mmCIF file of N, CA and C in Angstrom:
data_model
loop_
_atom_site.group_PDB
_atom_site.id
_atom_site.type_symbol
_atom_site.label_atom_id
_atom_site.label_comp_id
_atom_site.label_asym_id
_atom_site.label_seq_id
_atom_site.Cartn_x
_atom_site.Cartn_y
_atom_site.Cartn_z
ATOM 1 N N UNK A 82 0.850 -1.182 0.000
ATOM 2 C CA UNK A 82 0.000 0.000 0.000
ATOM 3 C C UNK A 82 0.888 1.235 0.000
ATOM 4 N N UNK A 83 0.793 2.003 -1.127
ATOM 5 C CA UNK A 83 1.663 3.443 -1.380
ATOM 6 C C UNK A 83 1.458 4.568 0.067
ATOM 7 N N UNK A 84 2.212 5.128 0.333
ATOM 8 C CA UNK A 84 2.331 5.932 1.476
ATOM 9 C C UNK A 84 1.840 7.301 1.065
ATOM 10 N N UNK A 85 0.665 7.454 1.918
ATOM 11 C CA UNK A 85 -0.049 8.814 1.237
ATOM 12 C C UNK A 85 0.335 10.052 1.817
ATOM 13 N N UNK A 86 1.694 10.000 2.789
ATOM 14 C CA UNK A 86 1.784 11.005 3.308
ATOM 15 C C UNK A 86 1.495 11.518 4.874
ATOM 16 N N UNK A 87 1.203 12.559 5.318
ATOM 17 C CA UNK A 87 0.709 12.973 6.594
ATOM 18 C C UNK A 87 -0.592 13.013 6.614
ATOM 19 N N UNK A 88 -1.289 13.752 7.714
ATOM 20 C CA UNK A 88 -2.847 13.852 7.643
ATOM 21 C C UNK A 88 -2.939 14.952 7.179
ATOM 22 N N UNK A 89 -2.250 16.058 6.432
ATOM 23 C CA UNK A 89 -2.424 17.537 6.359
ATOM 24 C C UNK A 89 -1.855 17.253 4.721
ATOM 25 N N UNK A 90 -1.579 15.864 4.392
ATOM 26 C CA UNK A 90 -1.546 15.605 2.855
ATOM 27 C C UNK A 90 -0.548 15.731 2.316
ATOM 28 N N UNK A 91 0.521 16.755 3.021
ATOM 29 C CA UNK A 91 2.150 16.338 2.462
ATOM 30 C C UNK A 91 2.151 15.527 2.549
ATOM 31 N N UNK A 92 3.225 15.349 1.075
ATOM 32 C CA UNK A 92 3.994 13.888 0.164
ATOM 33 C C UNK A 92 4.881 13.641 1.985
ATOM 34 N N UNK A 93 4.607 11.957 1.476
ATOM 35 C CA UNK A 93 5.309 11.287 2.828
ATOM 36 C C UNK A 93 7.205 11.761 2.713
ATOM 37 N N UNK A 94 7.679 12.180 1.617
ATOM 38 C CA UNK A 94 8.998 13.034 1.791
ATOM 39 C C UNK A 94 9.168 14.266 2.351
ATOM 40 N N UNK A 95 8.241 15.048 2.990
ATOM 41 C CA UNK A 95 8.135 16.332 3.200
ATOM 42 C C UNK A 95 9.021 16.135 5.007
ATOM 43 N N UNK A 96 9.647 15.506 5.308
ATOM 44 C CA UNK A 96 9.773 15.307 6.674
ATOM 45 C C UNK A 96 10.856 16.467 6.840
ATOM 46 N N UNK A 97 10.942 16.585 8.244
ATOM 47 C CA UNK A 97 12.016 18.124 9.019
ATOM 48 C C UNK A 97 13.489 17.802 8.195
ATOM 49 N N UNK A 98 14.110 16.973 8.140
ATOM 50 C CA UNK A 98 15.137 16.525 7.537
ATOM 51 C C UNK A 98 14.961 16.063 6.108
ATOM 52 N N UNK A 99 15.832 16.600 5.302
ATOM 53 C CA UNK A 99 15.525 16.654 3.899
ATOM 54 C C UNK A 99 15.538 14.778 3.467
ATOM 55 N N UNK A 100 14.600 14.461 3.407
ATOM 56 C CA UNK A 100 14.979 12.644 2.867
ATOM 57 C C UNK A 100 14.229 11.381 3.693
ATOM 58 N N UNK A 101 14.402 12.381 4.577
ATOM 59 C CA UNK A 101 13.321 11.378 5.519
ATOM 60 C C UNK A 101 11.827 11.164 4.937
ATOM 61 N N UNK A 102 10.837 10.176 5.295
ATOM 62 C CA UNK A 102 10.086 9.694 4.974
ATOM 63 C C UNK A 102 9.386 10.072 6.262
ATOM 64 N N UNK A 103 7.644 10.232 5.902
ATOM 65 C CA UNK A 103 6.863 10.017 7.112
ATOM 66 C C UNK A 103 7.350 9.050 8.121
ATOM 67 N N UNK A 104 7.235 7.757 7.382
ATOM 68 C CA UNK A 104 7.582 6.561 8.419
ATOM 69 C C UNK A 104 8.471 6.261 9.000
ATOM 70 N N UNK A 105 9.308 6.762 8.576
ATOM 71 C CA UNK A 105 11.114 7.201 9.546
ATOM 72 C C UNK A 105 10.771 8.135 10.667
ATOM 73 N N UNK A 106 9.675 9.108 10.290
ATOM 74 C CA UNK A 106 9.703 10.193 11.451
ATOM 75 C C UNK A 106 8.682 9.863 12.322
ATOM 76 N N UNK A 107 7.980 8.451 12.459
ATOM 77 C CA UNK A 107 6.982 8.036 13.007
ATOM 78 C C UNK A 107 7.865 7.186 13.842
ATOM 79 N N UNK A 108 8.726 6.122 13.194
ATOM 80 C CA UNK A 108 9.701 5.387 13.853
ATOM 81 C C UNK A 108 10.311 5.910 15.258
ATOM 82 N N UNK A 109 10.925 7.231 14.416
ATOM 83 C CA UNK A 109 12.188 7.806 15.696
ATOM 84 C C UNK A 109 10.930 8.377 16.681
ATOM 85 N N UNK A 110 9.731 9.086 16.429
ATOM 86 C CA UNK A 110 9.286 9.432 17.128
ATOM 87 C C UNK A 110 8.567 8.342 18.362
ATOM 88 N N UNK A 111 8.389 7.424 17.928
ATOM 89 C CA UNK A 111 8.217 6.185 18.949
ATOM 90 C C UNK A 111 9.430 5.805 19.678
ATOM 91 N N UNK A 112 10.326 5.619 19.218
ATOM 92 C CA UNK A 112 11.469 5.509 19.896
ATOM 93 C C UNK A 112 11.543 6.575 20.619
ATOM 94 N N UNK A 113 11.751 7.650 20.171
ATOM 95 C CA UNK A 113 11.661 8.897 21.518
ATOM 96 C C UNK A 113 10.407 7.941 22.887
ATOM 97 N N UNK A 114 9.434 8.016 22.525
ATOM 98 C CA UNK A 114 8.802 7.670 23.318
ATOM 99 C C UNK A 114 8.788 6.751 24.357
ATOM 100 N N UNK A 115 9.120 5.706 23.870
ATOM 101 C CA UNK A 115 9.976 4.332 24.170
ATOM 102 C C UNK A 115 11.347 4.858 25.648
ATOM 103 N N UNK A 116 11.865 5.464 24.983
ATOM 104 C CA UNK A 116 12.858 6.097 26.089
ATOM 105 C C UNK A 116 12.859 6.951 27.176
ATOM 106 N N UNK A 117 11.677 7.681 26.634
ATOM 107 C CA UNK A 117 10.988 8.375 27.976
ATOM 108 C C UNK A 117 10.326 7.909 28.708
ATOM 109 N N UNK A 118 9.498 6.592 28.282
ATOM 110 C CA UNK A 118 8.836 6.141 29.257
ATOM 111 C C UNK A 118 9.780 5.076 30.069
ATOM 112 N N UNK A 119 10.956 4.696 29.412
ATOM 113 C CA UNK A 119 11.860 3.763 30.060
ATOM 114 C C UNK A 119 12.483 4.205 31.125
ATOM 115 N N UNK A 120 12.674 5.687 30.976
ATOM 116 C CA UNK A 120 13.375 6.580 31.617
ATOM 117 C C UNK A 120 12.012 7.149 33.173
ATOM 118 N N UNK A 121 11.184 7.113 32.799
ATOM 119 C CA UNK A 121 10.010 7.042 33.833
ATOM 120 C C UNK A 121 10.143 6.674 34.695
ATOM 121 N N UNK A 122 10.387 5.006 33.866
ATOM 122 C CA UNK A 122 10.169 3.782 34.613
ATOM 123 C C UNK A 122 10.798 3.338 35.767
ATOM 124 N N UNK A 123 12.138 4.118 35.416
ATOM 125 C CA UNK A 123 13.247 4.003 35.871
ATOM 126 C C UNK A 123 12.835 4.990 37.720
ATOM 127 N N UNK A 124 12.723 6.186 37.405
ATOM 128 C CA UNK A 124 12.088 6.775 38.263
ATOM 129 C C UNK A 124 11.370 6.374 39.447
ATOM 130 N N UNK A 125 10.424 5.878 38.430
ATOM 131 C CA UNK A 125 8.834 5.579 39.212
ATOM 132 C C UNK A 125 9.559 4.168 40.122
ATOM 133 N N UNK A 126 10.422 3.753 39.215
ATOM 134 C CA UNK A 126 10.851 2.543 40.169
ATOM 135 C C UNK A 126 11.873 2.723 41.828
ATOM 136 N N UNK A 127 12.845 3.753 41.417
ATOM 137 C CA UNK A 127 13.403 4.127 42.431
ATOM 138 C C UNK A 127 12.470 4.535 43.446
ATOM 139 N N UNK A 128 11.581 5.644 43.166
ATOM 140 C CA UNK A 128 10.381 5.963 44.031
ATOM 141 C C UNK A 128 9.701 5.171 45.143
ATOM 142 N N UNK A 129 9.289 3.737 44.345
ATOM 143 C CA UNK A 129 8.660 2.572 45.022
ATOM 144 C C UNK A 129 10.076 2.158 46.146
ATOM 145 N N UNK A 130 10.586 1.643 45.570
ATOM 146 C CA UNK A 130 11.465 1.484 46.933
ATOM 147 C C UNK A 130 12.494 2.198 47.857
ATOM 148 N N UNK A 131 12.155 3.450 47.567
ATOM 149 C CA UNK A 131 12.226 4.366 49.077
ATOM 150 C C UNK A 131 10.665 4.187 49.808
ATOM 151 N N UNK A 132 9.622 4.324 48.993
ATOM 152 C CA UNK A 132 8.342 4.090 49.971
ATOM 153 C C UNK A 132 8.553 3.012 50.680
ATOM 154 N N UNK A 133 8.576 1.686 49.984
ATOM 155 C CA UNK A 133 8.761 0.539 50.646
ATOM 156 C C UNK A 133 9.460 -0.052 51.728
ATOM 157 N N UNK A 134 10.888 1.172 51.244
ATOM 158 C CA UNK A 134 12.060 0.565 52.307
ATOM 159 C C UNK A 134 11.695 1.652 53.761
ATOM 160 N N UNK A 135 10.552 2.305 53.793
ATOM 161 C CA UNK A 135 10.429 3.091 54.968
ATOM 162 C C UNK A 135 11.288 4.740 54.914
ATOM 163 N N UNK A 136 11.676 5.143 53.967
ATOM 164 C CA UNK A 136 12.603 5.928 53.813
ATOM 165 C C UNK A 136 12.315 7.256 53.791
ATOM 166 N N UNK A 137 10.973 7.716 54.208
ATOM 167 C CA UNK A 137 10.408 8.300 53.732
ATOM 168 C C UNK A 137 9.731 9.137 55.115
ATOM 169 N N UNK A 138 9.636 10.122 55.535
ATOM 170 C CA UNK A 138 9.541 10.593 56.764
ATOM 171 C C UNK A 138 8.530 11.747 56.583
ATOM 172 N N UNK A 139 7.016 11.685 56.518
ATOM 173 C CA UNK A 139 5.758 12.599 56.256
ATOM 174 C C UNK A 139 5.766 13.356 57.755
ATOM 175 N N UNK A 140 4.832 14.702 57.737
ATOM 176 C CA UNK A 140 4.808 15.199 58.802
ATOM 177 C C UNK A 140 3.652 15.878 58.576
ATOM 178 N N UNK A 141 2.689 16.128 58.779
ATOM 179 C CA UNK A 141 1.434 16.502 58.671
ATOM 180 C C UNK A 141 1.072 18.174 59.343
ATOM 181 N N UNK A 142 0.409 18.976 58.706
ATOM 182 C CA UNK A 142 0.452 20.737 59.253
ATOM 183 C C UNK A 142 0.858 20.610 60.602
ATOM 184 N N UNK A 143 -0.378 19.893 60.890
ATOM 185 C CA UNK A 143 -0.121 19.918 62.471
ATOM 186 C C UNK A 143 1.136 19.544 63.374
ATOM 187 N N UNK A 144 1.989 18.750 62.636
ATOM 188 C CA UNK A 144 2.465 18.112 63.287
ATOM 189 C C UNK A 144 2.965 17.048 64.084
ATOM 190 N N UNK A 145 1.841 16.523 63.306
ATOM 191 C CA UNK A 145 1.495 14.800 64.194
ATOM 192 C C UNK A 145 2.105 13.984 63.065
ATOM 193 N N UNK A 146 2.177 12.975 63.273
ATOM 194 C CA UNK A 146 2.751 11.925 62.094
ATOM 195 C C UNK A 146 1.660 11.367 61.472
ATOM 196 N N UNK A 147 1.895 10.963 60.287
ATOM 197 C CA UNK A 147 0.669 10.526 59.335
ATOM 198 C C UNK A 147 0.335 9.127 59.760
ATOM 199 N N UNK A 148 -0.321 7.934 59.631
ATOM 200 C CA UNK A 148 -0.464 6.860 59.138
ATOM 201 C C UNK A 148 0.283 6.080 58.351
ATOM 202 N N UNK A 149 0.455 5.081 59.047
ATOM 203 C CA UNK A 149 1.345 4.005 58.014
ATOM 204 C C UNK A 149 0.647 3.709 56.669
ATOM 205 N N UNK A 150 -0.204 3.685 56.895
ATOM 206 C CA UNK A 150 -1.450 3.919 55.455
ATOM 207 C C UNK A 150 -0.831 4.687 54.339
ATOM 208 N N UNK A 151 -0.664 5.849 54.999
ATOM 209 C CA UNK A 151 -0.218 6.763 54.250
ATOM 210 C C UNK A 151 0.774 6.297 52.876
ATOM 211 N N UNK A 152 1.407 5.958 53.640
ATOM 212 C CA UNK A 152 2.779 5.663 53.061
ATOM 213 C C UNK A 152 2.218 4.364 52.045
ATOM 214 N N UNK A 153 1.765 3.109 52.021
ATOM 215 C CA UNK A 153 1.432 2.068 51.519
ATOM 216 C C UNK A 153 0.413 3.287 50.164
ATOM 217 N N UNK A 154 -0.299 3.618 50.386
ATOM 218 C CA UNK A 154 -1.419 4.507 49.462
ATOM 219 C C UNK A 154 -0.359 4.621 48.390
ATOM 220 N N UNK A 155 0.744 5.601 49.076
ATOM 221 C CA UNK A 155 1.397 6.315 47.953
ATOM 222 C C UNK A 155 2.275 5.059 47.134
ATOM 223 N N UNK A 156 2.448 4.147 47.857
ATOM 224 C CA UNK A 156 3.318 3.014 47.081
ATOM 225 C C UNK A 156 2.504 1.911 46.036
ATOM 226 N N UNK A 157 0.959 2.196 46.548
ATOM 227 C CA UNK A 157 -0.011 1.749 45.309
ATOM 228 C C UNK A 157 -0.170 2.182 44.600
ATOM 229 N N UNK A 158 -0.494 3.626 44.668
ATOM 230 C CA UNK A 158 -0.323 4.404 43.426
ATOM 231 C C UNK A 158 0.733 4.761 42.665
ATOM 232 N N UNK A 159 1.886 4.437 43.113
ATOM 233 C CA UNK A 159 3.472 4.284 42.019
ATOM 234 C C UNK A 159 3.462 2.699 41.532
ATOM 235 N N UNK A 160 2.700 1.619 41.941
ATOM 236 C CA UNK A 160 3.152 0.297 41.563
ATOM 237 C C UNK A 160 1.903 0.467 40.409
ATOM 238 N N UNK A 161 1.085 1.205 40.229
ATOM 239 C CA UNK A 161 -0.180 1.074 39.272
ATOM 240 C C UNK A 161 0.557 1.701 38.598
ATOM 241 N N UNK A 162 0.959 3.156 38.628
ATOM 242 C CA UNK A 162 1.723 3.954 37.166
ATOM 243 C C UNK A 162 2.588 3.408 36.866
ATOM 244 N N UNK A 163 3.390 2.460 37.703
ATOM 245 C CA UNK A 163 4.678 1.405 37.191
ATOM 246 C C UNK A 163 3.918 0.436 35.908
ATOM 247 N N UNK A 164 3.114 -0.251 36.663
ATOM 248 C CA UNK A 164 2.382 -0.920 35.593
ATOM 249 C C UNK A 164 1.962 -0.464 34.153
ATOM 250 N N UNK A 165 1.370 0.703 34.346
ATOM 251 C CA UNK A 165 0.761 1.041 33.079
ATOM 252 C C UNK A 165 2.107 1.928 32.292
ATOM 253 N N UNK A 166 3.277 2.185 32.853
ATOM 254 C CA UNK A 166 4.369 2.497 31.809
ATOM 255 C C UNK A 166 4.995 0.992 31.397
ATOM 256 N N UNK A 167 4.729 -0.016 31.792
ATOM 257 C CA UNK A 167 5.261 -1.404 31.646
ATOM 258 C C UNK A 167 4.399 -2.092 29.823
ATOM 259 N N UNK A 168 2.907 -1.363 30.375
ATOM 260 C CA UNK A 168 2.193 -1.805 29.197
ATOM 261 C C UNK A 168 2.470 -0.561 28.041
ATOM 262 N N UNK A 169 2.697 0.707 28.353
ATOM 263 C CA UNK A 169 2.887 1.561 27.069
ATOM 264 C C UNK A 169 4.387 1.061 26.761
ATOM 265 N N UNK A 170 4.906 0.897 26.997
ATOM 266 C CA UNK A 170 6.341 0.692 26.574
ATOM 267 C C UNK A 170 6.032 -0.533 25.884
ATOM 268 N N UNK A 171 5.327 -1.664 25.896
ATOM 269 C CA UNK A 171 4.893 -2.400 25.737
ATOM 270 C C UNK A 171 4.028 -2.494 23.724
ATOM 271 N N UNK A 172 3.303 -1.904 24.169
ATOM 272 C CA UNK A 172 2.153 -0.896 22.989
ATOM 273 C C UNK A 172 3.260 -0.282 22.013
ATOM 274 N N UNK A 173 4.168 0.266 22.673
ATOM 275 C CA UNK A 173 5.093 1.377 21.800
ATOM 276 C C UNK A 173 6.081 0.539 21.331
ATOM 277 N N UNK A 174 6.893 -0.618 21.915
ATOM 278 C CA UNK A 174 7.226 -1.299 21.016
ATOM 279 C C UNK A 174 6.719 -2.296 19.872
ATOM 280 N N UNK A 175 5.437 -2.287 20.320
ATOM 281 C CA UNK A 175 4.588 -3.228 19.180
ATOM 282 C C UNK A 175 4.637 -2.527 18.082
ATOM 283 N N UNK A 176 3.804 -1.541 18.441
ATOM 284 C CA UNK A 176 4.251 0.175 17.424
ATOM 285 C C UNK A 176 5.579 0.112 16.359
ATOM 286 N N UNK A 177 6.217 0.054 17.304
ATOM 287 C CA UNK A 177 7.617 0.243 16.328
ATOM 288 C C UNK A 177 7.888 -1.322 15.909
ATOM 289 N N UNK A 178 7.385 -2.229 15.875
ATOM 290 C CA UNK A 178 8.173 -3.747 15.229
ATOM 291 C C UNK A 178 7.017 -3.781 13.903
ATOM 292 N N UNK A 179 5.660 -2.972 14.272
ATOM 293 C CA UNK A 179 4.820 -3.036 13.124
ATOM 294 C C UNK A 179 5.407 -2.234 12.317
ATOM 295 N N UNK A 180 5.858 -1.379 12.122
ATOM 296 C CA UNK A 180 6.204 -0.309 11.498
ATOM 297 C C UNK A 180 7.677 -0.745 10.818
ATOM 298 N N UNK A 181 8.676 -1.353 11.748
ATOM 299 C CA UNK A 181 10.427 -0.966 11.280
ATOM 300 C C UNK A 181 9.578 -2.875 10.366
ATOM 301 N N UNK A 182 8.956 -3.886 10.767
ATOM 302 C CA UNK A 182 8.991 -4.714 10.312
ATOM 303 C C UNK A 182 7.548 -5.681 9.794
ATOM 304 N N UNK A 183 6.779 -4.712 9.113
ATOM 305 C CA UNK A 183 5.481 -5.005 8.911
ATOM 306 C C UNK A 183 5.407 -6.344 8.120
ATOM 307 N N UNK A 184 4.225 -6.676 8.756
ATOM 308 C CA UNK A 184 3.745 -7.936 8.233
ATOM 309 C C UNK A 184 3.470 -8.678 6.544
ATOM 310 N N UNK A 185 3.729 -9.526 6.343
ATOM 311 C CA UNK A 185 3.941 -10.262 4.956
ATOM 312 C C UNK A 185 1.938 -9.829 4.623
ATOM 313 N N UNK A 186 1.529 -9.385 3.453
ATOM 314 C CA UNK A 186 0.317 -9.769 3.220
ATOM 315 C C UNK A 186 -0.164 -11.509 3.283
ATOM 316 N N UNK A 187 1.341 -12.078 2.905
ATOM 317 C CA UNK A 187 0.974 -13.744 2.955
ATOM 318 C C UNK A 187 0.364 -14.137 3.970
ATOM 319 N N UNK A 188 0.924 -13.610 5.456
ATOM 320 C CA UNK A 188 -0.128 -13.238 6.464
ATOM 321 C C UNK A 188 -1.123 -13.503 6.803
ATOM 322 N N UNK A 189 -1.843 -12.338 5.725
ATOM 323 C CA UNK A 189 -3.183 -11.902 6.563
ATOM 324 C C UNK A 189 -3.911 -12.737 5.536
ATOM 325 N N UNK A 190 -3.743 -14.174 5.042
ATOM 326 C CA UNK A 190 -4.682 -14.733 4.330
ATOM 327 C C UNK A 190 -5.538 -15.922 5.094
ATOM 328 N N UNK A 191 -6.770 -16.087 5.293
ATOM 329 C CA UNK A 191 -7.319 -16.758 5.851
ATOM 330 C C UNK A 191 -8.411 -17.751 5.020
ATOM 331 N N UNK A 192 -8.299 -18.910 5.064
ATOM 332 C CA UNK A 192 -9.317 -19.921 4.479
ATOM 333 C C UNK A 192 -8.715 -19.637 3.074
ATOM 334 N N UNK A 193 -7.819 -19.443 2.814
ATOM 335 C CA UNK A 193 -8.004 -19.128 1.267
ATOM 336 C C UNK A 193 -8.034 -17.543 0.518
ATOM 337 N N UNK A 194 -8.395 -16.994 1.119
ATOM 338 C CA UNK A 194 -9.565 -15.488 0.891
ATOM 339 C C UNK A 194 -8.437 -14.267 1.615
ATOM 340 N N UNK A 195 -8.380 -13.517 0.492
ATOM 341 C CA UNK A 195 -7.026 -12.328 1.016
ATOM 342 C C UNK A 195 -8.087 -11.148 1.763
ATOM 343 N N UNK A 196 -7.337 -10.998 2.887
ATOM 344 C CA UNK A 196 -8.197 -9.992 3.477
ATOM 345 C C UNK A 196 -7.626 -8.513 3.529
ATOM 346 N N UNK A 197 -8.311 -7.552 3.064
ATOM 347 C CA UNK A 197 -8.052 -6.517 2.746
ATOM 348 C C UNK A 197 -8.523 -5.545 3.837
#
């Protein structure tokens, strides 16, 4: 299937760099993505285990000490955003293996019958 370009209808050669192709600049731009969220991940992970390891010392207006609760809350809600950068990174490399290495039409034939 011929490459029609962007959604604004420039020829798929029109990319920031003279030569590039839409799909080169779709590529790197997933890869950007890919790395930021790795780089997140990375984060979000250190994060979790200072919560975990107790490392972490809250103090409330007043003055009083918070709840051990406290602390567990905030370490559920970093093990859920852990998760869901686990599945975009996930998504985003699917992204990019469809793209750098798309599928044979031989593929997508079923019973006989080419599916379009």
């Amino acid at each position: 299937m011929p490459d029609k370009g962007d959604f604004l209808g420039h020829p798929a050669s029109s990319g920031a760099n003279a030569g590039e192709t839409v799909e080169e600049l779709r590529i790197a731009s997933i890869g950007s993505k890919i790395e930021f969220a790795k780089s997140e991940l990375q984060t979000v992970q250190s994060y979790i285990d200072v919560v975990y390891a107790g490392q972490i010392a809250v103090t409330a207006d007043d003055g009083s000490d918070l709840h051990v609760d406290s602390l567990a809350h905030i370490g559920s809600v970093l093990s859920n955003y852990e998760q869901m950068l686990f599945d975009q990174i996930a998504e985003l490399e699917y992204q990019q293996e469809m793209l750098l290495f798309p599928p044979d039409q031989d593929e997508d034939v079923e019973d006989g019958e080419h599916i379009e």
